[in-house]
PDB file of C-alpha atoms in Angstrom:
ATOM      1  CA  MET A  12      30.620 -55.374-105.967  1.00 41.00           C
ATOM      2  CA  GLY A  13      27.142 -56.274-104.663  1.00 40.00           C
ATOM      3  CA  ASN A  14      25.860 -56.416-101.107  1.00 42.00           C
ATOM      4  CA  GLY A  15      27.879 -58.547 -98.747  1.00 44.00           C
ATOM      5  CA  ILE A  16      31.031 -58.297-100.879  1.00 44.00           C
ATOM      6  CA  TRP A  17      34.181 -56.792 -99.423  1.00 43.00           C
ATOM      7  CA  LYS A  18      34.098 -52.986 -99.686  1.00 45.00           C
ATOM      8  CA  GLY A  19      37.127 -52.216 -97.577  1.00 45.00           C
ATOM      9  CA  PRO A  20      40.597 -51.058 -98.630  1.00 44.00           C
ATOM     10  CA  ASN A  21      42.346 -52.777-101.512  1.00 47.00           C
ATOM     11  CA  TRP A  22      45.461 -53.814 -99.572  1.00 43.00           C
ATOM     12  CA  LEU A  23      43.974 -57.164 -98.627  1.00 44.00           C
ATOM     13  CA  ILE A  24      43.016 -57.831-102.251  1.00 43.00           C
ATOM     14  CA  HIS A  25      46.608 -57.119-103.293  1.00 46.00           C
ATOM     15  CA  LEU A  26      47.833 -59.538-100.628  1.00 41.00           C
ATOM     16  CA  ALA A  27      45.407 -62.129-101.947  1.00 40.00           C
ATOM     17  CA  GLN A  28      46.767 -61.720-105.467  1.00 43.00           C
ATOM     18  CA  PHE A  29      50.270 -62.082-104.009  1.00 41.00           C
ATOM     19  CA  ALA A  30      49.135 -65.310-102.346  1.00 39.00           C
ATOM     20  CA  ASP A  31      48.218 -66.746-105.727  1.00 40.00           C
ATOM     21  CA  ASP A  32      51.750 -66.313-107.065  1.00 40.00           C
ATOM     22  CA  GLY A  33      54.173 -69.251-107.018  1.00 38.00           C
ATOM     23  CA  THR A  34      53.303 -72.818-106.240  1.00 37.00           C
ATOM     24  CA  GLU A  35      50.090 -73.766-104.514  1.00 41.00           C
ATOM     25  CA  ASP A  36      51.821 -75.076-101.399  1.00 39.00           C
ATOM     26  CA  GLN A  37      54.656 -72.585-100.936  1.00 35.00           C
ATOM     27  CA  GLY A  38      53.742 -69.468-102.857  1.00 42.00           C
ATOM     28  CA  GLY A  39      53.063 -65.914-101.853  1.00 51.00           C
ATOM     29  CA  LEU A  40      51.248 -64.926 -98.712  1.00 51.00           C
ATOM     30  CA  VAL A  41      50.634 -68.411 -97.332  1.00 52.00           C
ATOM     31  CA  TYR A  42      54.339 -69.268 -97.435  1.00 55.00           C
ATOM     32  CA  PHE A  43      55.205 -65.849 -96.004  1.00 57.00           C
ATOM     33  CA  LEU A  44      52.844 -66.345 -93.052  1.00 59.00           C
ATOM     34  CA  LYS A  45      54.205 -69.820 -92.364  1.00 60.00           C
ATOM     35  CA  VAL A  46      57.830 -68.666 -92.365  1.00 60.00           C
ATOM     36  CA  THR A  47      57.037 -65.570 -90.303  1.00 66.00           C
ATOM     37  CA  GLU A  48      55.108 -67.480 -87.629  1.00 63.00           C
ATOM     38  CA  LEU A  49      57.699 -70.265 -87.499  1.00 63.00           C
ATOM     39  CA  GLY A  50      60.597 -67.820 -87.225  1.00 66.00           C
ATOM     40  CA  GLN A  51      58.814 -65.712 -84.638  1.00 64.00           C
ATOM     41  CA  ASN A  52      57.948 -68.697 -82.457  1.00 63.00           C
ATOM     42  CA  ALA A  53      61.474 -70.076 -82.695  1.00 65.00           C
ATOM     43  CA  ALA A  54      62.978 -66.712 -81.747  1.00 65.00           C
ATOM     44  CA  VAL A  55      60.571 -66.278 -78.828  1.00 65.00           C
ATOM     45  CA  VAL A  56      61.229 -69.730 -77.372  1.00 65.00           C
ATOM     46  CA  ILE A  57      65.005 -69.738 -77.902  1.00 62.00           C
ATOM     47  CA  PHE A  58      65.843 -66.146 -76.998  1.00 60.00           C
ATOM     48  CA  GLY A  59      62.803 -65.104 -74.955  1.00 56.00           C
ATOM     49  CA  PRO A  60      64.139 -66.533 -71.670  1.00 58.00           C
ATOM     50  CA  LEU A  61      67.035 -64.060 -71.879  1.00 60.00           C
ATOM     51  CA  LEU A  62      64.520 -61.280 -71.215  1.00 59.00           C
ATOM     52  CA  GLN A  63      63.906 -62.611 -67.706  1.00 62.00           C
ATOM     53  CA  PHE A  64      67.019 -60.702 -66.627  1.00 58.00           C
ATOM     54  CA  HIS A  65      65.568 -57.415 -67.920  1.00 59.00           C
ATOM     55  CA  VAL A  66      61.924 -57.573 -66.788  1.00 61.00           C
ATOM     56  CA  ASN A  67      60.225 -57.013 -63.464  1.00 61.00           C
ATOM     57  CA  PRO A  68      59.704 -60.440 -61.814  1.00 63.00           C
ATOM     58  CA  ARG A  69      56.784 -59.030 -59.806  1.00 69.00           C
ATOM     59  CA  THR A  70      54.544 -58.124 -62.726  1.00 70.00           C
ATOM     60  CA  ILE A  71      51.103 -59.661 -63.051  1.00 65.00           C
ATOM     61  CA  PHE A  72      52.326 -61.946 -65.856  1.00 61.00           C
ATOM     62  CA  ALA A  73      54.894 -63.560 -63.537  1.00 58.00           C
ATOM     63  CA  SER A  74      52.150 -65.107 -61.399  1.00 65.00           C
ATOM     64  CA  HIS A  75      50.662 -68.505 -62.263  1.00 65.00           C
ATOM     65  CA  GLY A  76      47.335 -67.196 -61.000  1.00 66.00           C
ATOM     66  CA  ASN A  77      47.172 -64.142 -63.241  1.00 69.00           C
ATOM     67  CA  PHE A  78      43.966 -63.465 -65.160  1.00 70.00           C
ATOM     68  CA  PHE A  79      45.382 -64.243 -68.610  1.00 71.00           C
ATOM     69  CA  ASN A  80      46.947 -67.507 -67.478  1.00 75.00           C
ATOM     70  CA  ILE A  81      43.744 -68.776 -65.877  1.00 73.00           C
ATOM     71  CA  LYS A  82      41.172 -67.502 -68.361  1.00 79.00           C
ATOM     72  CA  PHE A  83      43.098 -67.854 -71.618  1.00 85.00           C
ATOM     73  CA  VAL A  84      46.233 -70.033 -71.490  1.00 81.00           C
ATOM     74  CA  ASN A  85      44.616 -72.833 -69.488  1.00 83.00           C
ATOM     75  CA  SER A  86      41.724 -72.858 -71.978  1.00 87.00           C
ATOM     76  CA  ALA A  87      43.699 -71.953 -75.099  1.00 90.00           C
ATOM     77  CA  TRP A  88      42.351 -74.814 -77.180  1.00 93.00           C
ATOM     78  CA  GLY A  89      38.753 -73.977 -76.286  1.00 92.00           C
ATOM     79  CA  TRP A  90      39.227 -70.347 -77.322  1.00 93.00           C
ATOM     80  CA  THR A  91      40.980 -71.395 -80.522  1.00 95.00           C
ATOM     81  CA  CYS A  92      38.253 -73.873 -81.459  1.00 94.00           C
ATOM     82  CA  THR A  93      35.490 -71.360 -80.786  1.00 94.00           C
ATOM     83  CA  PHE A  94      36.939 -68.477 -82.798  1.00 95.00           C
ATOM     84  CA  LEU A  95      38.644 -70.486 -85.531  1.00 95.00           C
ATOM     85  CA  GLY A  96      35.723 -72.876 -85.867  1.00 95.00           C
ATOM     86  CA  GLY A  97      33.413 -69.955 -86.569  1.00 95.00           C
ATOM     87  CA  PHE A  98      35.800 -68.583 -89.175  1.00 95.00           C
ATOM     88  CA  VAL A  99      36.255 -71.917 -90.980  1.00 95.00           C
ATOM     89  CA  LEU A 100      32.503 -72.540 -90.888  1.00 95.00           C
ATOM     90  CA  LEU A 101      31.682 -69.200 -92.492  1.00 94.00           C
ATOM     91  CA  VAL A 102      34.450 -69.250 -95.096  1.00 94.00           C
ATOM     92  CA  VAL A 103      33.851 -72.791 -96.289  1.00 94.00           C
ATOM     93  CA  PHE A 104      30.057 -72.673 -96.303  1.00 93.00           C
ATOM     94  CA  LEU A 105      29.874 -69.262 -97.996  1.00 91.00           C
ATOM     95  CA  ALA A 106      32.359 -70.429-100.629  1.00 89.00           C
ATOM     96  CA  THR A 107      30.738 -73.810-101.375  1.00 89.00           C
ATOM     97  CA  ARG A 108      27.219 -73.893 -99.839  1.00 90.00           C
ATOM     98  CA  ARG A 109      27.904 -77.559 -99.140  1.00 92.00           C
ATOM     99  CA  VAL A 110      27.459 -79.025 -95.662  1.00 94.00           C
ATOM    100  CA  ALA A 111      29.669 -82.067 -96.340  1.00 93.00           C
ATOM    101  CA  VAL A 112      32.612 -79.924 -97.488  1.00 92.00           C
ATOM    102  CA  THR A 113      32.153 -77.632 -94.492  1.00 94.00           C
ATOM    103  CA  ALA A 114      32.149 -80.586 -92.096  1.00 95.00           C
ATOM    104  CA  ARG A 115      35.297 -81.971 -93.714  1.00 94.00           C
ATOM    105  CA  HIS A 116      37.192 -78.718 -93.202  1.00 94.00           C
ATOM    106  CA  LEU A 117      35.918 -78.399 -89.623  1.00 95.00           C
ATOM    107  CA  SER A 118      37.263 -81.881 -88.921  1.00 95.00           C
ATOM    108  CA  ARG A 119      40.755 -80.355 -88.859  1.00 95.00           C
ATOM    109  CA  LEU A 120      39.808 -78.919 -85.471  1.00 95.00           C
ATOM    110  CA  VAL A 121      38.778 -82.386 -84.304  1.00 95.00           C
ATOM    111  CA  VAL A 122      42.209 -83.636 -85.335  1.00 96.00           C
ATOM    112  CA  GLY A 123      43.784 -80.709 -83.481  1.00 94.00           C
ATOM    113  CA  ALA A 124      41.835 -81.589 -80.336  1.00 95.00           C
ATOM    114  CA  ALA A 125      43.057 -85.189 -80.592  1.00 96.00           C
ATOM    115  CA  VAL A 126      46.643 -83.955 -81.018  1.00 95.00           C
ATOM    116  CA  TRP A 127      46.346 -81.731 -77.946  1.00 94.00           C
ATOM    117  CA  ARG A 128      44.801 -84.485 -75.839  1.00 94.00           C
ATOM    118  CA  GLY A 129      47.334 -87.074 -76.992  1.00 95.00           C
ATOM    119  CA  ALA A 130      50.269 -84.747 -76.397  1.00 94.00           C
ATOM    120  CA  GLY A 131      49.044 -83.941 -72.896  1.00 91.00           C
ATOM    121  CA  ARG A 132      48.872 -87.623 -71.999  1.00 92.00           C
ATOM    122  CA  ALA A 133      52.294 -88.247 -73.536  1.00 94.00           C
ATOM    123  CA  PHE A 134      53.792 -85.423 -71.453  1.00 92.00           C
ATOM    124  CA  LEU A 135      52.316 -86.909 -68.270  1.00 88.00           C
ATOM    125  CA  LEU A 136      53.690 -90.333 -69.203  1.00 89.00           C
ATOM    126  CA  ILE A 137      57.169 -88.850 -69.704  1.00 90.00           C
ATOM    127  CA  GLU A 138      56.960 -87.187 -66.297  1.00 87.00           C
ATOM    128  CA  ASP A 139      55.851 -90.472 -64.709  1.00 87.00           C
ATOM    129  CA  LEU A 140      58.645 -92.493 -66.335  1.00 86.00           C
ATOM    130  CA  THR A 141      61.392 -90.023 -65.466  1.00 84.00           C
ATOM    131  CA  GLY A 142      60.202 -88.976 -62.015  1.00 79.00           C
ATOM    132  CA  SER A 143      60.855 -89.882 -58.411  1.00 81.00           C
ATOM    133  CA  CYS A 144      58.962 -89.317 -55.177  1.00 82.00           C
ATOM    134  CA  PHE A 145      60.242 -86.728 -52.712  1.00 81.00           C
ATOM    135  CA  GLU A 146      59.098 -85.579 -49.303  1.00 79.00           C
ATOM    136  CA  PRO A 147      59.812 -81.913 -48.584  1.00 76.00           C
ATOM    137  CA  LEU A 148      61.545 -81.442 -45.217  1.00 76.00           C
ATOM    138  CA  PRO A 149      63.014 -78.368 -43.511  1.00 73.00           C
ATOM    139  CA  GLN A 150      66.470 -79.768 -44.227  1.00 72.00           C
ATOM    140  CA  GLY A 151      65.675 -80.453 -47.908  1.00 66.00           C
ATOM    141  CA  LEU A 152      64.043 -83.246 -49.917  1.00 71.00           C
ATOM    142  CA  LEU A 153      63.851 -86.851 -48.760  1.00 67.00           C
ATOM    143  CA  LEU A 154      63.726 -89.447 -51.546  1.00 74.00           C
ATOM    144  CA  HIS A 155      61.072 -92.155 -51.227  1.00 72.00           C
ATOM    145  CA  GLU A 156      60.882 -95.452 -53.082  1.00 74.00           C
ATOM    146  CA  LEU A 157      57.192 -95.160 -53.979  1.00 73.00           C
ATOM    147  CA  PRO A 158      56.791 -96.594 -57.491  1.00 72.00           C
ATOM    148  CA  ASP A 159      54.443 -94.130 -59.199  1.00 77.00           C
ATOM    149  CA  ARG A 160      52.936 -90.653 -59.084  1.00 78.00           C
ATOM    150  CA  ARG A 161      49.563 -91.772 -57.737  1.00 80.00           C
ATOM    151  CA  SER A 162      50.922 -93.494 -54.655  1.00 79.00           C
ATOM    152  CA  CYS A 163      53.410 -90.662 -54.117  1.00 82.00           C
ATOM    153  CA  LEU A 164      50.753 -87.953 -54.168  1.00 81.00           C
ATOM    154  CA  ALA A 165      48.400 -90.086 -52.061  1.00 80.00           C
ATOM    155  CA  ALA A 166      51.104 -90.157 -49.381  1.00 76.00           C
ATOM    156  CA  GLY A 167      51.276 -86.361 -49.420  1.00 78.00           C
ATOM    157  CA  HIS A 168      54.651 -86.178 -51.155  1.00 80.00           C
ATOM    158  CA  GLN A 169      55.855 -84.563 -54.388  1.00 81.00           C
ATOM    159  CA  TRP A 170      56.513 -86.311 -57.703  1.00 81.00           C
ATOM    160  CA  ARG A 171      59.276 -84.704 -59.741  1.00 81.00           C
ATOM    161  CA  GLY A 172      60.166 -85.735 -63.266  1.00 82.00           C
ATOM    162  CA  TYR A 173      60.948 -84.223 -66.645  1.00 87.00           C
ATOM    163  CA  THR A 174      58.036 -81.880 -67.356  1.00 86.00           C
ATOM    164  CA  VAL A 175      57.531 -80.840 -70.973  1.00 89.00           C
ATOM    165  CA  SER A 176      55.857 -77.433 -71.052  1.00 88.00           C
ATOM    166  CA  SER A 177      52.317 -78.158 -72.202  1.00 89.00           C
ATOM    167  CA  HIS A 178      51.522 -74.440 -72.344  1.00 89.00           C
ATOM    168  CA  THR A 179      54.421 -73.792 -74.702  1.00 90.00           C
ATOM    169  CA  PHE A 180      53.340 -76.735 -76.829  1.00 93.00           C
ATOM    170  CA  LEU A 181      49.721 -75.616 -77.007  1.00 93.00           C
ATOM    171  CA  LEU A 182      50.406 -71.942 -77.708  1.00 92.00           C
ATOM    172  CA  THR A 183      52.942 -72.821 -80.414  1.00 92.00           C
ATOM    173  CA  PHE A 184      50.556 -75.292 -82.039  1.00 93.00           C
ATOM    174  CA  CYS A 185      47.633 -72.829 -81.881  1.00 93.00           C
ATOM    175  CA  CYS A 186      49.679 -69.987 -83.395  1.00 91.00           C
ATOM    176  CA  LEU A 187      50.820 -72.086 -86.357  1.00 90.00           C
ATOM    177  CA  LEU A 188      47.351 -73.564 -86.847  1.00 91.00           C
ATOM    178  CA  MET A 189      45.653 -70.154 -86.829  1.00 91.00           C
ATOM    179  CA  ALA A 190      48.201 -68.681 -89.249  1.00 88.00           C
ATOM    180  CA  GLU A 191      47.475 -71.546 -91.667  1.00 88.00           C
ATOM    181  CA  GLU A 192      43.713 -71.165 -91.463  1.00 91.00           C
ATOM    182  CA  ALA A 193      43.612 -67.353 -91.546  1.00 88.00           C
ATOM    183  CA  ALA A 194      45.783 -67.155 -94.669  1.00 85.00           C
ATOM    184  CA  VAL A 195      42.826 -68.486 -96.703  1.00 88.00           C
ATOM    185  CA  PHE A 196      40.878 -65.258 -96.186  1.00 88.00           C
ATOM    186  CA  ALA A 197      42.968 -63.208 -98.619  1.00 82.00           C
ATOM    187  CA  LYS A 198      42.362 -65.710-101.403  1.00 84.00           C
ATOM    188  CA  TYR A 199      38.688 -65.825-100.434  1.00 88.00           C
ATOM    189  CA  LEU A 200      38.403 -62.068-100.942  1.00 86.00           C
ATOM    190  CA  ALA A 201      40.332 -62.180-104.206  1.00 82.00           C
ATOM    191  CA  HIS A 202      37.649 -64.447-105.667  1.00 83.00           C
ATOM    192  CA  GLY A 203      34.937 -61.908-104.843  1.00 84.00           C
ATOM    193  CA  LEU A 204      33.092 -64.177-102.422  1.00 85.00           C
ATOM    194  CA  PRO A 205      30.633 -62.726 -99.869  1.00 84.00           C
ATOM    195  CA  ALA A 206      32.406 -61.011 -96.981  1.00 83.00           C
ATOM    196  CA  GLY A 207      29.742 -59.395 -94.868  1.00 87.00           C
ATOM    197  CA  ALA A 208      30.116 -57.912 -91.400  1.00 88.00           C
ATOM    198  CA  PRO A 209      29.849 -61.235 -89.485  1.00 90.00           C
ATOM    199  CA  LEU A 210      32.694 -62.849 -91.439  1.00 90.00           C
ATOM    200  CA  ARG A 211      34.896 -59.765 -91.195  1.00 89.00           C
ATOM    201  CA  LEU A 212      34.245 -59.552 -87.435  1.00 93.00           C
ATOM    202  CA  VAL A 213      35.111 -63.229 -86.904  1.00 93.00           C
ATOM    203  CA  PHE A 214      38.294 -62.816 -88.950  1.00 92.00           C
ATOM    204  CA  LEU A 215      39.298 -59.780 -86.873  1.00 91.00           C
ATOM    205  CA  LEU A 216      38.663 -61.689 -83.643  1.00 93.00           C
ATOM    206  CA  ASN A 217      40.917 -64.495 -84.875  1.00 93.00           C
ATOM    207  CA  VAL A 218      43.681 -62.025 -85.716  1.00 89.00           C
ATOM    208  CA  LEU A 219      43.395 -60.511 -82.227  1.00 93.00           C
ATOM    209  CA  LEU A 220      43.434 -63.960 -80.633  1.00 93.00           C
ATOM    210  CA  LEU A 221      46.523 -64.917 -82.639  1.00 91.00           C
ATOM    211  CA  GLY A 222      48.235 -61.771 -81.395  1.00 89.00           C
ATOM    212  CA  LEU A 223      47.245 -62.627 -77.825  1.00 91.00           C
ATOM    213  CA  TRP A 224      48.628 -66.175 -78.150  1.00 91.00           C
ATOM    214  CA  ASN A 225      51.945 -64.819 -79.417  1.00 88.00           C
ATOM    215  CA  PHE A 226      52.123 -62.386 -76.505  1.00 87.00           C
ATOM    216  CA  LEU A 227      51.228 -65.046 -73.912  1.00 87.00           C
ATOM    217  CA  LEU A 228      53.769 -67.418 -75.461  1.00 88.00           C
ATOM    218  CA  LEU A 229      56.418 -64.763 -74.845  1.00 85.00           C
ATOM    219  CA  CYS A 230      55.215 -64.334 -71.247  1.00 83.00           C
ATOM    220  CA  THR A 231      55.315 -68.103 -70.728  1.00 84.00           C
ATOM    221  CA  VAL A 232      58.894 -68.508 -71.918  1.00 80.00           C
ATOM    222  CA  ILE A 233      60.044 -65.515 -69.852  1.00 80.00           C
ATOM    223  CA  TYR A 234      58.433 -66.318 -66.519  1.00 77.00           C
ATOM    224  CA  PHE A 235      57.624 -70.041 -66.366  1.00 75.00           C
ATOM    225  CA  HIS A 236      59.209 -73.496 -66.801  1.00 71.00           C
ATOM    226  CA  GLN A 237      62.814 -74.527 -67.343  1.00 78.00           C
ATOM    227  CA  TYR A 238      64.547 -73.699 -70.603  1.00 80.00           C
ATOM    228  CA  THR A 239      64.719 -77.193 -72.089  1.00 85.00           C
ATOM    229  CA  HIS A 240      61.118 -77.902 -71.068  1.00 87.00           C
ATOM    230  CA  LYS A 241      59.985 -74.906 -73.112  1.00 86.00           C
ATOM    231  CA  VAL A 242      62.141 -75.720 -76.131  1.00 86.00           C
ATOM    232  CA  VAL A 243      60.926 -79.314 -76.204  1.00 89.00           C
ATOM    233  CA  GLY A 244      57.297 -78.202 -75.865  1.00 90.00           C
ATOM    234  CA  ALA A 245      57.628 -75.754 -78.748  1.00 88.00           C
ATOM    235  CA  ALA A 246      59.479 -78.325 -80.864  1.00 89.00           C
ATOM    236  CA  VAL A 247      56.735 -80.915 -80.333  1.00 93.00           C
ATOM    237  CA  GLY A 248      54.074 -78.310 -81.179  1.00 92.00           C
ATOM    238  CA  THR A 249      55.888 -77.403 -84.389  1.00 91.00           C
ATOM    239  CA  PHE A 250      56.317 -81.072 -85.285  1.00 92.00           C
ATOM    240  CA  ALA A 251      52.597 -81.704 -84.696  1.00 93.00           C
ATOM    241  CA  TRP A 252      51.777 -78.795 -87.019  1.00 92.00           C
ATOM    242  CA  TYR A 253      54.144 -80.138 -89.667  1.00 90.00           C
ATOM    243  CA  LEU A 254      52.722 -83.669 -89.515  1.00 93.00           C
ATOM    244  CA  THR A 255      49.172 -82.360 -89.970  1.00 94.00           C
ATOM    245  CA  TYR A 256      49.243 -79.162 -92.032  1.00 91.00           C
ATOM    246  CA  GLY A 257      52.583 -79.743 -93.701  1.00 87.00           C
ATOM    247  CA  SER A 258      52.109 -83.392 -94.621  1.00 90.00           C
ATOM    248  CA  TRP A 259      48.915 -85.322 -93.889  1.00 94.00           C
ATOM    249  CA  TYR A 260      46.406 -82.644 -94.948  1.00 93.00           C
ATOM    250  CA  HIS A 261      47.847 -82.702 -98.467  1.00 90.00           C
ATOM    251  CA  GLN A 262      46.787 -86.324 -98.868  1.00 91.00           C
ATOM    252  CA  PRO A 263      43.429 -87.230-100.475  1.00 88.00           C
ATOM    253  CA  TRP A 264      42.347 -89.314 -97.445  1.00 89.00           C
ATOM    254  CA  SER A 265      42.752 -86.405 -95.017  1.00 91.00           C
ATOM    255  CA  PRO A 266      40.472 -83.529 -93.928  1.00 93.00           C
ATOM    256  CA  GLY A 267      42.206 -81.468 -96.611  1.00 90.00           C
ATOM    257  CA  SER A 268      44.395 -78.390 -96.335  1.00 89.00           C
ATOM    258  CA  PRO A 269      42.852 -74.952 -95.662  1.00 90.00           C
ATOM    259  CA  GLY A 270      41.214 -73.662 -98.835  1.00 85.00           C
ATOM    260  CA  HIS A 271      41.302 -77.016-100.603  1.00 87.00           C
ATOM    261  CA  GLY A 272      38.368 -77.343-102.989  1.00 82.00           C
ATOM    262  CA  LEU A 273      36.962 -73.894-102.185  1.00 81.00           C
ATOM    263  CA  PHE A 274      38.191 -71.854-105.126  1.00 79.00           C
ATOM    264  CA  PRO A 275      38.074 -72.639-108.871  1.00 70.00           C
ATOM    265  CA  ARG A 276      41.422 -72.801-110.609  1.00 65.00           C
ATOM    266  CA  PRO A 277      42.069 -70.136-113.282  1.00 54.00           C
ATOM    267  CA  HIS A 278      42.350 -72.671-116.109  1.00 48.00           C
ATOM    268  CA  SER A 279      39.013 -74.259-115.156  1.00 44.00           C
ATOM    269  CA  ILE A 280      37.347 -70.834-115.307  1.00 43.00           C
ATOM    270  CA  HIS A 281      38.727 -70.199-118.801  1.00 43.00           C
ATOM    271  CA  LYS A 282      37.502 -73.574-119.987  1.00 43.00           C
ATOM    272  CA  HIS A 283      34.039 -72.863-118.578  1.00 42.00           C
ATOM    273  CA  ASN A 284      33.933 -69.526-120.372  1.00 43.00           C
TER     274      ASN A 284
END
């Protein structure tokens, strides 16, 4: 291959050929990555809390103020947009050389940002609707009849309601989203498209970030939040992924699924020849 084309080991090319087997939506590597990430997230959220009885509760990851929680989890969507946006930008533009197509694929991140913002507001609304105002006293908690969170907090009290774990939601959503987007790279390589050092570096950074999100998701379900709050958060994150990547993005009036319109179909190549 010429300059800028992938010169690394052939295992990724073989995976790319595997990804082309089966149907377009549920064949090969893409389907494998979806099932693996879904199963892994489900296992972590459902069974992960059991590990709290076998880990040290005084580790750095058990503190809300730990470095990873502050610098990464609290800004998970920003990190995801930065790294994944760079990857989508390079893959789509190098494959098509078309600004409009590149912008359309990048709009999936705009949709993701809207999902994250909307979910966060919905979680706060649920907490407001299900909560009550309490004043902490040495003898316990005193219930107040203040009508909403704002007036309760203004009075120096505590508002307690059903709190869906926004961190579990966001990390689950980011993991599934990144697995969807990263799976395109194998097919990209299989078509012999340019894969210079910048693209390979950005892909590697996304893989590392995906691994970090999976690890921090495990830490979150072990050390923080109540069990049902975490399960509901993960379920909503999975449902948001399904509505977008599993359903809407396959429609013609959507931003399009990852890889859509980037690679020529085999039969179109034969006709051209």
